[in-house]
mmCIF file of C-alpha atoms and ligand atoms in Angstrom:
data_model
loop_
_atom_site.group_PDB
_atom_site.id
_atom_site.type_symbol
_atom_site.label_atom_id
_atom_site.label_comp_id
_atom_site.label_asym_id
_atom_site.label_seq_id
_atom_site.Cartn_x
_atom_site.Cartn_y
_atom_site.Cartn_z
ATOM 1 C CA MET A 1 86.033 147.901 34.238
ATOM 2 C CA LYS A 2 87.633 145.005 32.549
ATOM 3 C CA VAL A 3 86.280 141.660 33.846
ATOM 4 C CA PHE A 4 87.835 138.287 33.473
ATOM 5 C CA VAL A 5 85.291 135.452 33.664
ATOM 6 C CA ALA A 6 86.510 132.018 34.252
ATOM 7 C CA GLY A 7 83.678 129.537 33.416
ATOM 8 C CA ALA A 8 81.950 132.101 31.221
ATOM 9 C CA THR A 9 80.217 129.154 29.029
ATOM 10 C CA GLY A 10 78.604 127.536 32.087
ATOM 11 C CA ALA A 11 75.089 127.748 33.454
ATOM 12 C CA ILE A 12 75.801 131.008 35.386
ATOM 13 C CA GLY A 13 78.411 132.298 33.041
ATOM 14 C CA ARG A 14 76.188 132.497 29.944
ATOM 15 C CA GLN A 15 73.747 134.719 32.108
ATOM 16 C CA LEU A 16 76.729 136.892 33.786
ATOM 17 C CA VAL A 17 78.462 137.659 30.528
ATOM 18 C CA PRO A 18 75.574 139.570 28.719
ATOM 19 C CA ARG A 19 74.882 141.492 31.743
ATOM 20 C CA LEU A 20 78.123 142.481 32.354
ATOM 21 C CA VAL A 21 78.400 143.418 28.806
ATOM 22 C CA ALA A 22 74.826 145.760 28.750
ATOM 23 C CA ALA A 23 76.509 147.278 31.968
ATOM 24 C CA GLY A 24 79.237 148.477 29.970
ATOM 25 C CA HIS A 25 82.279 146.065 31.149
ATOM 26 C CA GLN A 26 84.677 144.643 28.638
ATOM 27 C CA VAL A 27 84.521 141.014 29.278
ATOM 28 C CA HIS A 28 87.080 138.420 28.710
ATOM 29 C CA GLY A 29 85.452 134.774 28.805
ATOM 30 C CA MET A 30 87.502 131.965 29.412
ATOM 31 C CA THR A 31 87.065 128.245 28.047
ATOM 32 C CA ARG A 32 88.909 125.296 27.094
ATOM 33 C CA SER A 33 87.424 124.742 23.834
ATOM 34 C CA GLU A 34 88.510 126.293 20.532
ATOM 35 C CA ASP A 35 84.836 125.604 19.561
ATOM 36 C CA LYS A 36 83.214 127.603 22.154
ATOM 37 C CA GLN A 37 84.774 130.896 21.161
ATOM 38 C CA GLY A 38 81.509 131.489 18.803
ATOM 39 C CA LEU A 39 79.475 130.965 21.746
ATOM 40 C CA LEU A 40 81.392 133.537 23.744
ATOM 41 C CA ARG A 41 81.264 136.264 20.952
ATOM 42 C CA GLU A 42 77.662 135.797 20.646
ATOM 43 C CA LEU A 43 77.580 136.782 24.534
ATOM 44 C CA GLY A 44 79.556 139.788 23.911
ATOM 45 C CA ALA A 45 82.942 138.909 25.240
ATOM 46 C CA ILE A 46 86.064 138.488 24.216
ATOM 47 C CA PRO A 47 87.125 134.575 23.824
ATOM 48 C CA VAL A 48 90.111 133.342 25.748
ATOM 49 C CA VAL A 49 91.086 129.820 25.344
ATOM 50 C CA ALA A 50 92.796 128.326 28.370
ATOM 51 C CA ASP A 51 92.833 125.117 30.821
ATOM 52 C CA ALA A 52 92.115 126.341 34.387
ATOM 53 C CA LEU A 53 94.291 123.766 35.515
ATOM 54 C CA ASP A 54 97.292 124.807 34.165
ATOM 55 C CA PRO A 55 99.118 127.512 36.087
ATOM 56 C CA ASP A 56 101.043 129.144 32.653
ATOM 57 C CA GLN A 57 98.253 129.124 30.597
ATOM 58 C CA VAL A 58 96.167 131.015 33.048
ATOM 59 C CA ALA A 59 98.650 133.335 33.944
ATOM 60 C CA GLU A 60 99.091 134.017 30.112
ATOM 61 C CA ALA A 61 95.474 134.430 29.760
ATOM 62 C CA VAL A 62 95.111 137.040 32.801
ATOM 63 C CA ALA A 63 98.323 138.607 31.881
ATOM 64 C CA ASN A 64 96.931 139.532 28.097
ATOM 65 C CA ALA A 65 93.697 140.445 29.611
ATOM 66 C CA ARG A 66 94.947 142.645 32.614
ATOM 67 C CA PRO A 67 91.302 142.894 33.953
ATOM 68 C CA ASP A 68 90.351 145.037 37.016
ATOM 69 C CA VAL A 69 88.068 142.033 38.096
ATOM 70 C CA ILE A 70 88.434 138.216 37.968
ATOM 71 C CA VAL A 71 85.267 136.393 38.367
ATOM 72 C CA HIS A 72 85.797 132.464 38.989
ATOM 73 C CA GLN A 73 82.756 130.255 37.964
ATOM 74 C CA LEU A 74 84.573 126.915 36.948
ATOM 75 C CA THR A 75 82.706 123.874 37.933
ATOM 76 C CA ALA A 76 82.538 120.401 36.315
ATOM 77 C CA LEU A 77 78.892 119.447 37.214
ATOM 78 C CA THR A 78 77.466 119.064 33.764
ATOM 79 C CA GLY A 79 75.885 115.608 33.601
ATOM 80 C CA VAL A 80 76.272 115.021 37.604
ATOM 81 C CA GLU A 81 72.857 113.740 38.395
ATOM 82 C CA ARG A 82 73.441 112.378 41.965
ATOM 83 C CA TYR A 83 76.200 113.713 44.274
ATOM 84 C CA SER A 84 79.059 111.394 45.244
ATOM 85 C CA ALA A 85 82.307 111.853 46.303
ATOM 86 C CA ARG A 86 83.728 110.551 42.912
ATOM 87 C CA ALA A 87 81.431 112.922 40.700
ATOM 88 C CA ALA A 88 82.782 115.822 42.889
ATOM 89 C CA ALA A 89 86.089 115.290 42.347
ATOM 90 C CA PRO A 90 86.872 117.038 39.188
ATOM 91 C CA THR A 91 85.133 120.264 40.646
ATOM 92 C CA ASN A 92 86.858 120.147 43.991
ATOM 93 C CA ARG A 93 90.241 120.391 41.485
ATOM 94 C CA LEU A 94 88.614 123.507 40.145
ATOM 95 C CA ARG A 95 87.807 124.884 43.591
ATOM 96 C CA ILE A 96 91.516 123.982 45.017
ATOM 97 C CA GLU A 97 94.044 124.433 41.945
ATOM 98 C CA GLY A 98 91.666 126.349 40.012
ATOM 99 C CA THR A 99 91.297 129.170 42.597
ATOM 100 C CA ASP A 100 95.025 129.047 43.341
ATOM 101 C CA HIS A 101 96.236 129.578 39.624
ATOM 102 C CA LEU A 102 93.761 132.265 39.368
ATOM 103 C CA LEU A 103 94.493 134.164 42.298
ATOM 104 C CA SER A 104 98.060 133.882 41.712
ATOM 105 C CA ALA A 105 97.612 135.172 37.988
ATOM 106 C CA GLY A 106 95.380 138.122 39.266
ATOM 107 C CA HIS A 107 98.219 139.156 42.037
ATOM 108 C CA ALA A 108 100.801 139.339 39.163
ATOM 109 C CA VAL A 109 98.663 142.004 37.194
ATOM 110 C CA GLY A 110 97.053 143.596 40.659
ATOM 111 C CA VAL A 111 93.169 142.878 40.066
ATOM 112 C CA ARG A 112 91.382 145.070 42.417
ATOM 113 C CA ARG A 113 88.310 142.411 43.029
ATOM 114 C CA PHE A 114 88.429 138.390 42.934
ATOM 115 C CA VAL A 115 84.785 137.099 43.121
ATOM 116 C CA ALA A 116 84.389 133.433 43.178
ATOM 117 C CA GLN A 117 81.642 130.879 43.240
ATOM 118 C CA GLY A 118 80.926 129.302 46.651
ATOM 119 C CA ILE A 119 77.807 127.456 48.353
ATOM 120 C CA ALA A 120 75.174 128.086 50.639
ATOM 121 C CA THR A 121 73.294 124.607 50.558
ATOM 122 C CA PHE A 122 75.020 121.097 49.933
ATOM 123 C CA GLY A 123 75.809 120.893 53.760
ATOM 124 C CA LEU A 124 77.920 124.043 54.040
ATOM 125 C CA TYR A 125 76.185 125.182 57.501
ATOM 126 C CA ALA A 126 76.110 123.384 60.471
ATOM 127 C CA ARG A 127 73.328 120.981 61.102
ATOM 128 C CA SER A 128 72.556 122.288 64.560
ATOM 129 C CA GLY A 129 70.266 125.255 65.645
ATOM 130 C CA GLY A 130 67.931 127.139 63.548
ATOM 131 C CA PRO A 131 66.652 126.261 60.140
ATOM 132 C CA VAL A 132 67.790 129.211 58.234
ATOM 133 C CA LYS A 133 71.639 130.452 58.827
ATOM 134 C CA THR A 134 73.633 133.583 58.098
ATOM 135 C CA GLU A 135 77.032 134.312 57.125
ATOM 136 C CA GLU A 136 78.030 134.431 60.648
ATOM 137 C CA ASP A 137 76.948 130.913 61.456
ATOM 138 C CA PRO A 138 79.388 128.065 61.826
ATOM 139 C CA VAL A 139 79.896 125.731 58.794
ATOM 140 C CA ASP A 140 79.248 121.749 59.475
ATOM 141 C CA PRO A 141 82.296 120.558 61.935
ATOM 142 C CA ALA A 142 81.440 117.092 60.690
ATOM 143 C CA PRO A 143 79.936 116.991 57.148
ATOM 144 C CA ALA A 144 78.730 113.599 55.691
ATOM 145 C CA LYS A 145 81.538 111.023 54.807
ATOM 146 C CA ASP A 146 81.050 111.619 50.925
ATOM 147 C CA MET A 147 80.802 115.535 51.190
ATOM 148 C CA ARG A 148 84.190 115.685 53.309
ATOM 149 C CA ASP A 149 86.486 116.504 50.343
ATOM 150 C CA GLY A 150 83.592 118.636 48.557
ATOM 151 C CA LEU A 151 83.615 120.708 51.515
ATOM 152 C CA ALA A 152 87.315 121.001 52.041
ATOM 153 C CA ALA A 153 87.482 122.219 48.465
ATOM 154 C CA ILE A 154 84.818 125.011 49.385
ATOM 155 C CA ARG A 155 86.828 125.637 52.643
ATOM 156 C CA HIS A 156 90.038 126.018 50.661
ATOM 157 C CA LEU A 157 88.302 128.224 48.173
ATOM 158 C CA GLU A 158 87.063 130.612 50.827
ATOM 159 C CA ALA A 159 90.468 130.657 52.678
ATOM 160 C CA ALA A 160 92.298 131.656 50.158
ATOM 161 C CA VAL A 161 89.966 134.470 48.304
ATOM 162 C CA LEU A 162 89.501 135.916 51.960
ATOM 163 C CA GLY A 163 92.867 135.734 52.805
ATOM 164 C CA ALA A 164 93.935 137.741 49.631
ATOM 165 C CA ASP A 165 95.110 140.993 51.555
ATOM 166 C CA TRP A 166 96.101 142.602 48.090
ATOM 167 C CA THR A 167 92.406 142.444 46.547
ATOM 168 C CA GLU A 168 88.923 142.730 47.413
ATOM 169 C CA GLY A 169 88.090 138.897 48.086
ATOM 170 C CA ILE A 170 84.407 137.733 47.853
ATOM 171 C CA VAL A 171 82.662 134.427 48.108
ATOM 172 C CA LEU A 172 79.209 134.336 46.424
ATOM 173 C CA ARG A 173 77.333 131.403 48.542
ATOM 174 C CA TYR A 174 74.839 130.615 45.909
ATOM 175 C CA GLY A 175 71.647 128.765 46.887
ATOM 176 C CA VAL A 176 70.403 125.730 44.590
ATOM 177 C CA PHE A 177 70.330 126.930 40.989
ATOM 178 C CA TYR A 178 67.066 126.676 39.132
ATOM 179 C CA GLY A 179 65.923 128.037 35.640
ATOM 180 C CA PRO A 180 67.770 127.747 32.193
ATOM 181 C CA GLY A 181 70.710 125.737 31.738
ATOM 182 C CA THR A 182 70.621 124.336 35.139
ATOM 183 C CA SER A 183 69.730 120.745 36.366
ATOM 184 C CA LEU A 184 66.283 121.891 37.527
ATOM 185 C CA ALA A 185 64.969 123.526 34.621
ATOM 186 C CA LEU A 186 62.090 122.364 31.998
ATOM 187 C CA GLY A 187 63.039 118.692 30.191
ATOM 188 C CA SER A 188 65.829 118.204 33.120
ATOM 189 C CA SER A 189 66.536 114.945 34.434
ATOM 190 C CA GLN A 190 65.728 115.789 38.001
ATOM 191 C CA PHE A 191 62.300 117.318 36.826
ATOM 192 C CA GLU A 192 61.643 113.913 35.084
ATOM 193 C CA MET A 193 62.171 111.870 38.355
ATOM 194 C CA VAL A 194 59.848 113.881 40.174
ATOM 195 C CA ARG A 195 57.261 113.842 37.609
ATOM 196 C CA LYS A 196 57.792 109.819 37.806
ATOM 197 C CA ARG A 197 58.139 109.559 41.119
ATOM 198 C CA LYS A 198 61.472 108.577 41.537
ATOM 199 C CA PHE A 199 62.414 111.597 43.580
ATOM 200 C CA PRO A 200 61.013 110.254 47.147
ATOM 201 C CA LEU A 201 60.515 112.270 50.410
ATOM 202 C CA VAL A 202 63.038 110.717 52.759
ATOM 203 C CA GLY A 203 62.210 110.496 56.641
ATOM 204 C CA ASP A 204 60.398 113.729 57.516
ATOM 205 C CA GLY A 205 61.816 115.673 54.684
ATOM 206 C CA GLY A 206 63.068 118.199 57.038
ATOM 207 C CA GLY A 207 66.390 119.359 55.277
ATOM 208 C CA VAL A 208 65.767 123.062 54.366
ATOM 209 C CA TRP A 209 66.641 124.126 50.921
ATOM 210 C CA SER A 210 67.333 127.728 49.534
ATOM 211 C CA PHE A 211 67.269 128.148 45.757
ATOM 212 C CA ILE A 212 68.007 130.774 43.424
ATOM 213 C CA HIS A 213 66.902 131.580 40.175
ATOM 214 C CA ILE A 214 70.034 131.532 37.615
ATOM 215 C CA ALA A 215 69.370 134.838 36.370
ATOM 216 C CA ASP A 216 69.033 136.389 39.960
ATOM 217 C CA ALA A 217 72.490 134.712 40.823
ATOM 218 C CA ALA A 218 73.950 136.358 37.956
ATOM 219 C CA GLU A 219 72.493 140.047 39.072
ATOM 220 C CA ALA A 220 74.019 139.380 42.490
ATOM 221 C CA THR A 221 77.288 138.430 40.785
ATOM 222 C CA VAL A 222 77.401 141.755 38.905
ATOM 223 C CA ALA A 223 76.491 143.505 41.930
ATOM 224 C CA ALA A 224 79.529 142.029 43.711
ATOM 225 C CA ILE A 225 81.880 142.739 40.699
ATOM 226 C CA GLU A 226 80.593 146.491 40.889
ATOM 227 C CA HIS A 227 80.700 147.281 44.499
ATOM 228 C CA GLY A 228 81.262 144.042 46.783
ATOM 229 C CA SER A 229 83.436 144.265 49.855
ATOM 230 C CA ARG A 230 85.509 141.755 51.256
ATOM 231 C CA GLY A 231 83.797 138.558 52.598
ATOM 232 C CA VAL A 232 80.839 136.013 52.080
ATOM 233 C CA TYR A 233 77.725 136.483 50.918
ATOM 234 C CA ASN A 234 74.650 134.162 50.675
ATOM 235 C CA VAL A 235 73.267 134.296 47.458
ATOM 236 C CA VAL A 236 69.755 132.696 47.888
ATOM 237 C CA ASP A 237 66.264 133.681 47.370
ATOM 238 C CA ASP A 238 63.561 134.721 50.170
ATOM 239 C CA ASP A 239 61.834 131.359 50.856
ATOM 240 C CA PRO A 240 64.082 128.848 52.325
ATOM 241 C CA ALA A 241 61.792 125.653 52.342
ATOM 242 C CA PRO A 242 61.936 122.098 53.801
ATOM 243 C CA VAL A 243 61.893 119.121 51.153
ATOM 244 C CA ALA A 244 58.451 118.422 52.617
ATOM 245 C CA GLU A 245 57.031 121.457 51.476
ATOM 246 C CA TRP A 246 58.901 122.420 48.130
ATOM 247 C CA LEU A 247 59.043 118.610 46.886
ATOM 248 C CA PRO A 248 54.992 117.862 46.677
ATOM 249 C CA ALA A 249 54.457 121.315 45.430
ATOM 250 C CA LEU A 250 56.944 120.851 42.674
ATOM 251 C CA ALA A 251 55.289 117.472 41.785
ATOM 252 C CA GLN A 252 51.812 118.995 41.820
ATOM 253 C CA GLU A 253 53.194 121.690 39.625
ATOM 254 C CA LEU A 254 54.573 119.377 37.141
ATOM 255 C CA GLY A 255 51.279 117.290 36.855
ATOM 256 C CA ALA A 256 52.783 114.244 38.886
ATOM 257 C CA LYS A 257 51.274 112.423 41.467
ATOM 258 C CA LYS A 258 52.219 112.883 45.510
ATOM 259 C CA PRO A 259 56.167 111.933 46.105
ATOM 260 C CA MET A 260 56.528 108.608 47.438
ATOM 261 C CA ARG A 261 57.682 108.448 50.885
ATOM 262 C CA MET A 262 60.909 106.684 51.985
ATOM 263 C CA PRO A 263 62.427 105.902 55.601
ATOM 264 C CA ARG A 264 66.030 107.179 55.969
ATOM 265 C CA PHE A 265 67.628 103.547 55.998
ATOM 266 C CA VAL A 266 66.127 102.635 52.612
ATOM 267 C CA ALA A 267 67.377 106.114 50.990
ATOM 268 C CA ARG A 268 70.760 105.683 52.248
ATOM 269 C CA LEU A 269 71.367 102.500 50.098
ATOM 270 C CA PHE A 270 70.056 104.733 47.204
ATOM 271 C CA ALA A 271 71.257 108.346 47.713
ATOM 272 C CA GLY A 272 73.908 107.564 50.442
ATOM 273 C CA GLU A 273 74.677 109.377 53.417
ATOM 274 C CA ALA A 274 75.059 112.949 51.872
ATOM 275 C CA GLY A 275 71.516 112.450 49.698
ATOM 276 C CA VAL A 276 69.741 111.680 53.108
ATOM 277 C CA MET A 277 71.497 114.659 54.807
ATOM 278 C CA MET A 278 70.538 116.778 52.225
ATOM 279 C CA MET A 279 66.664 115.450 52.344
ATOM 280 C CA THR A 280 66.399 115.468 56.047
ATOM 281 C CA GLU A 281 69.115 118.017 57.744
ATOM 282 C CA MET A 282 70.048 120.520 55.612
ATOM 283 C CA ARG A 283 70.087 124.261 56.646
ATOM 284 C CA GLY A 284 69.009 126.909 54.528
ATOM 285 C CA ALA A 285 70.686 130.566 54.226
ATOM 286 C CA SER A 286 69.354 134.129 54.603
ATOM 287 C CA ASN A 287 70.113 136.666 51.920
ATOM 288 C CA ALA A 288 69.704 139.736 54.362
ATOM 289 C CA LYS A 289 73.418 140.619 53.880
ATOM 290 C CA ALA A 290 73.411 140.285 50.204
ATOM 291 C CA LYS A 291 70.251 142.672 50.016
ATOM 292 C CA ARG A 292 71.519 145.220 52.481
ATOM 293 C CA GLU A 293 75.040 145.527 51.344
ATOM 294 C CA LEU A 294 74.999 144.791 47.631
ATOM 295 C CA ARG A 295 71.872 146.588 47.020
ATOM 296 C CA TRP A 296 70.492 143.208 45.043
ATOM 297 C CA HIS A 297 66.866 142.081 45.157
ATOM 298 C CA PRO A 298 66.128 138.631 43.551
ATOM 299 C CA ALA A 299 63.579 139.423 40.733
ATOM 300 C CA HIS A 300 62.273 135.636 41.552
ATOM 301 C CA PRO A 301 61.743 136.045 45.347
ATOM 302 C CA THR A 302 60.306 132.739 45.766
ATOM 303 C CA TRP A 303 60.800 129.368 44.165
ATOM 304 C CA ARG A 304 56.834 128.803 44.803
ATOM 305 C CA GLU A 305 56.418 130.994 41.419
ATOM 306 C CA GLY A 306 58.577 129.470 38.908
ATOM 307 C CA LEU A 307 60.408 126.665 40.024
ATOM 308 C CA ALA A 308 58.446 124.229 38.008
ATOM 309 C CA ALA A 309 57.961 126.484 35.005
ATOM 310 C CA ALA A 310 61.721 127.327 34.914
HETATM 311 N N1 NAP B 401 74.433 126.298 43.343
HETATM 312 C C1 NAP B 401 74.239 125.338 42.629
HETATM 313 O O1 NAP B 401 72.933 124.698 42.644
HETATM 314 C C2 NAP B 401 75.237 124.747 41.247
HETATM 315 C C3 NAP B 401 76.588 125.425 41.281
HETATM 316 C C4 NAP B 401 77.253 124.988 40.170
HETATM 317 C C5 NAP B 401 76.845 123.974 38.899
HETATM 318 N N2 NAP B 401 75.443 123.521 39.320
HETATM 319 C C6 NAP B 401 74.763 122.962 38.327
HETATM 320 O O2 NAP B 401 75.668 121.945 37.618
HETATM 321 C C7 NAP B 401 75.230 122.062 36.337
HETATM 322 C C8 NAP B 401 76.749 122.489 35.578
HETATM 323 O O3 NAP B 401 76.945 123.883 35.444
HETATM 324 P P1 NAP B 401 77.721 124.660 34.809
HETATM 325 O O4 NAP B 401 77.100 124.729 33.498
HETATM 326 O O5 NAP B 401 77.814 125.780 35.792
HETATM 327 O O6 NAP B 401 78.957 123.674 34.816
HETATM 328 P P2 NAP B 401 80.061 123.079 33.751
HETATM 329 O O7 NAP B 401 79.425 123.023 32.572
HETATM 330 O O8 NAP B 401 80.423 121.848 34.563
HETATM 331 O O9 NAP B 401 81.129 124.173 33.459
HETATM 332 C C9 NAP B 401 81.388 125.365 34.070
HETATM 333 C C10 NAP B 401 82.294 126.260 33.714
HETATM 334 O O10 NAP B 401 83.580 125.938 33.876
HETATM 335 C C11 NAP B 401 84.413 125.700 32.758
HETATM 336 N N3 NAP B 401 85.678 124.724 33.087
HETATM 337 C C12 NAP B 401 85.353 123.731 33.595
HETATM 338 N N4 NAP B 401 86.757 123.072 33.621
HETATM 339 C C13 NAP B 401 87.323 123.814 33.238
HETATM 340 C C14 NAP B 401 88.871 123.792 32.987
HETATM 341 N N5 NAP B 401 89.630 122.802 33.283
HETATM 342 N N6 NAP B 401 89.492 125.050 32.107
HETATM 343 C C15 NAP B 401 88.773 126.219 31.781
HETATM 344 N N7 NAP B 401 87.317 125.872 32.292
HETATM 345 C C16 NAP B 401 86.736 125.343 32.788
HETATM 346 C C17 NAP B 401 83.525 125.482 31.586
HETATM 347 O O11 NAP B 401 84.045 126.034 30.483
HETATM 348 P P3 NAP B 401 84.491 125.099 29.027
HETATM 349 O O12 NAP B 401 83.616 123.855 28.999
HETATM 350 O O13 NAP B 401 83.759 125.928 28.076
HETATM 351 O O14 NAP B 401 85.959 124.877 29.023
HETATM 352 C C18 NAP B 401 82.320 126.224 31.878
HETATM 353 O O15 NAP B 401 82.237 127.331 31.734
HETATM 354 C C19 NAP B 401 73.983 123.100 35.869
HETATM 355 O O16 NAP B 401 73.070 122.299 36.035
HETATM 356 C C20 NAP B 401 74.052 123.894 37.225
HETATM 357 O O17 NAP B 401 73.006 124.089 37.774
HETATM 358 C C21 NAP B 401 74.736 124.103 40.312
#
């Protein structure tokens, strides 16, 4: 197939493009930057220079490529170390306007599948009921204040992609990425914070995180591109775990002392309402549907065996 990847140079794009090429697909990889065309060629893609926020550029790029499938992996999260409404704003634009431009460009050429990056964590699922959520479970009706815009952008993306009745619209709700090129990798600032005991255990550390190795995220994406059906899929590992479990384990693996403990009201001053929510109330996600329907199995089934070495 011809696959058009928007976000081909990002953390997941760099894993995804070579896998698609190895599977025999022709890949058109989009970047804003003339300078990154060489990287895209090395990955095996045909480079396409366009700004995702410019509808004419996107329409022209997609019309020239005439793809069978569009993949939307656009974010603007490089260098974002701590969640804030301000830091999320450029990504929100990519999830609203970027999605709309790609969808209308795809409609014009009649793409048969449209696969987009969503989230399974960061406050998507309601903070009530059990600790691990399926795709059927409700999303949070009242998100933390500084996450409202971010979640509204995600809901826009999901509604637009799933509502596109002229194509097979698929949203992959990824877990927290770790591994090469992500913010949880050897030498990353987040790992340094854990090593220096600057990543505290807030409250009871009851927030449940679902991780996914970036290579597994790319493998699931290939499966969705090749044989996914309209709908949402959680793309997470087999081992959702509360912060009280994974953070001390990660600290130990990194050779650091036990994380400091911090009461919620103190943490709110440093990490805001969103940070406290992620540490204490967030829910994890189940990958049963992705395994069953995409016939995908993570090669890294648990963060316990490789998060610190990522
Ligand atoms: N689920 C998760 O945990 C999750 C999800 C997303 C990201 N992250 C984290 O965020 C960090 C950065 O991720 P990343 O590398 O994917 O993001 P990124 O470097 O911010 O960029 C992602 C992609 O979007 C493209 N892009 C952004 N704005 C664009 C625009 N206006 N027009 C065209 N293309 C545009 C970039 O292309 P060019 O720069 O080449 O133009 C790049 O290919 C990583 O540490 C990752 O782990 C985590």
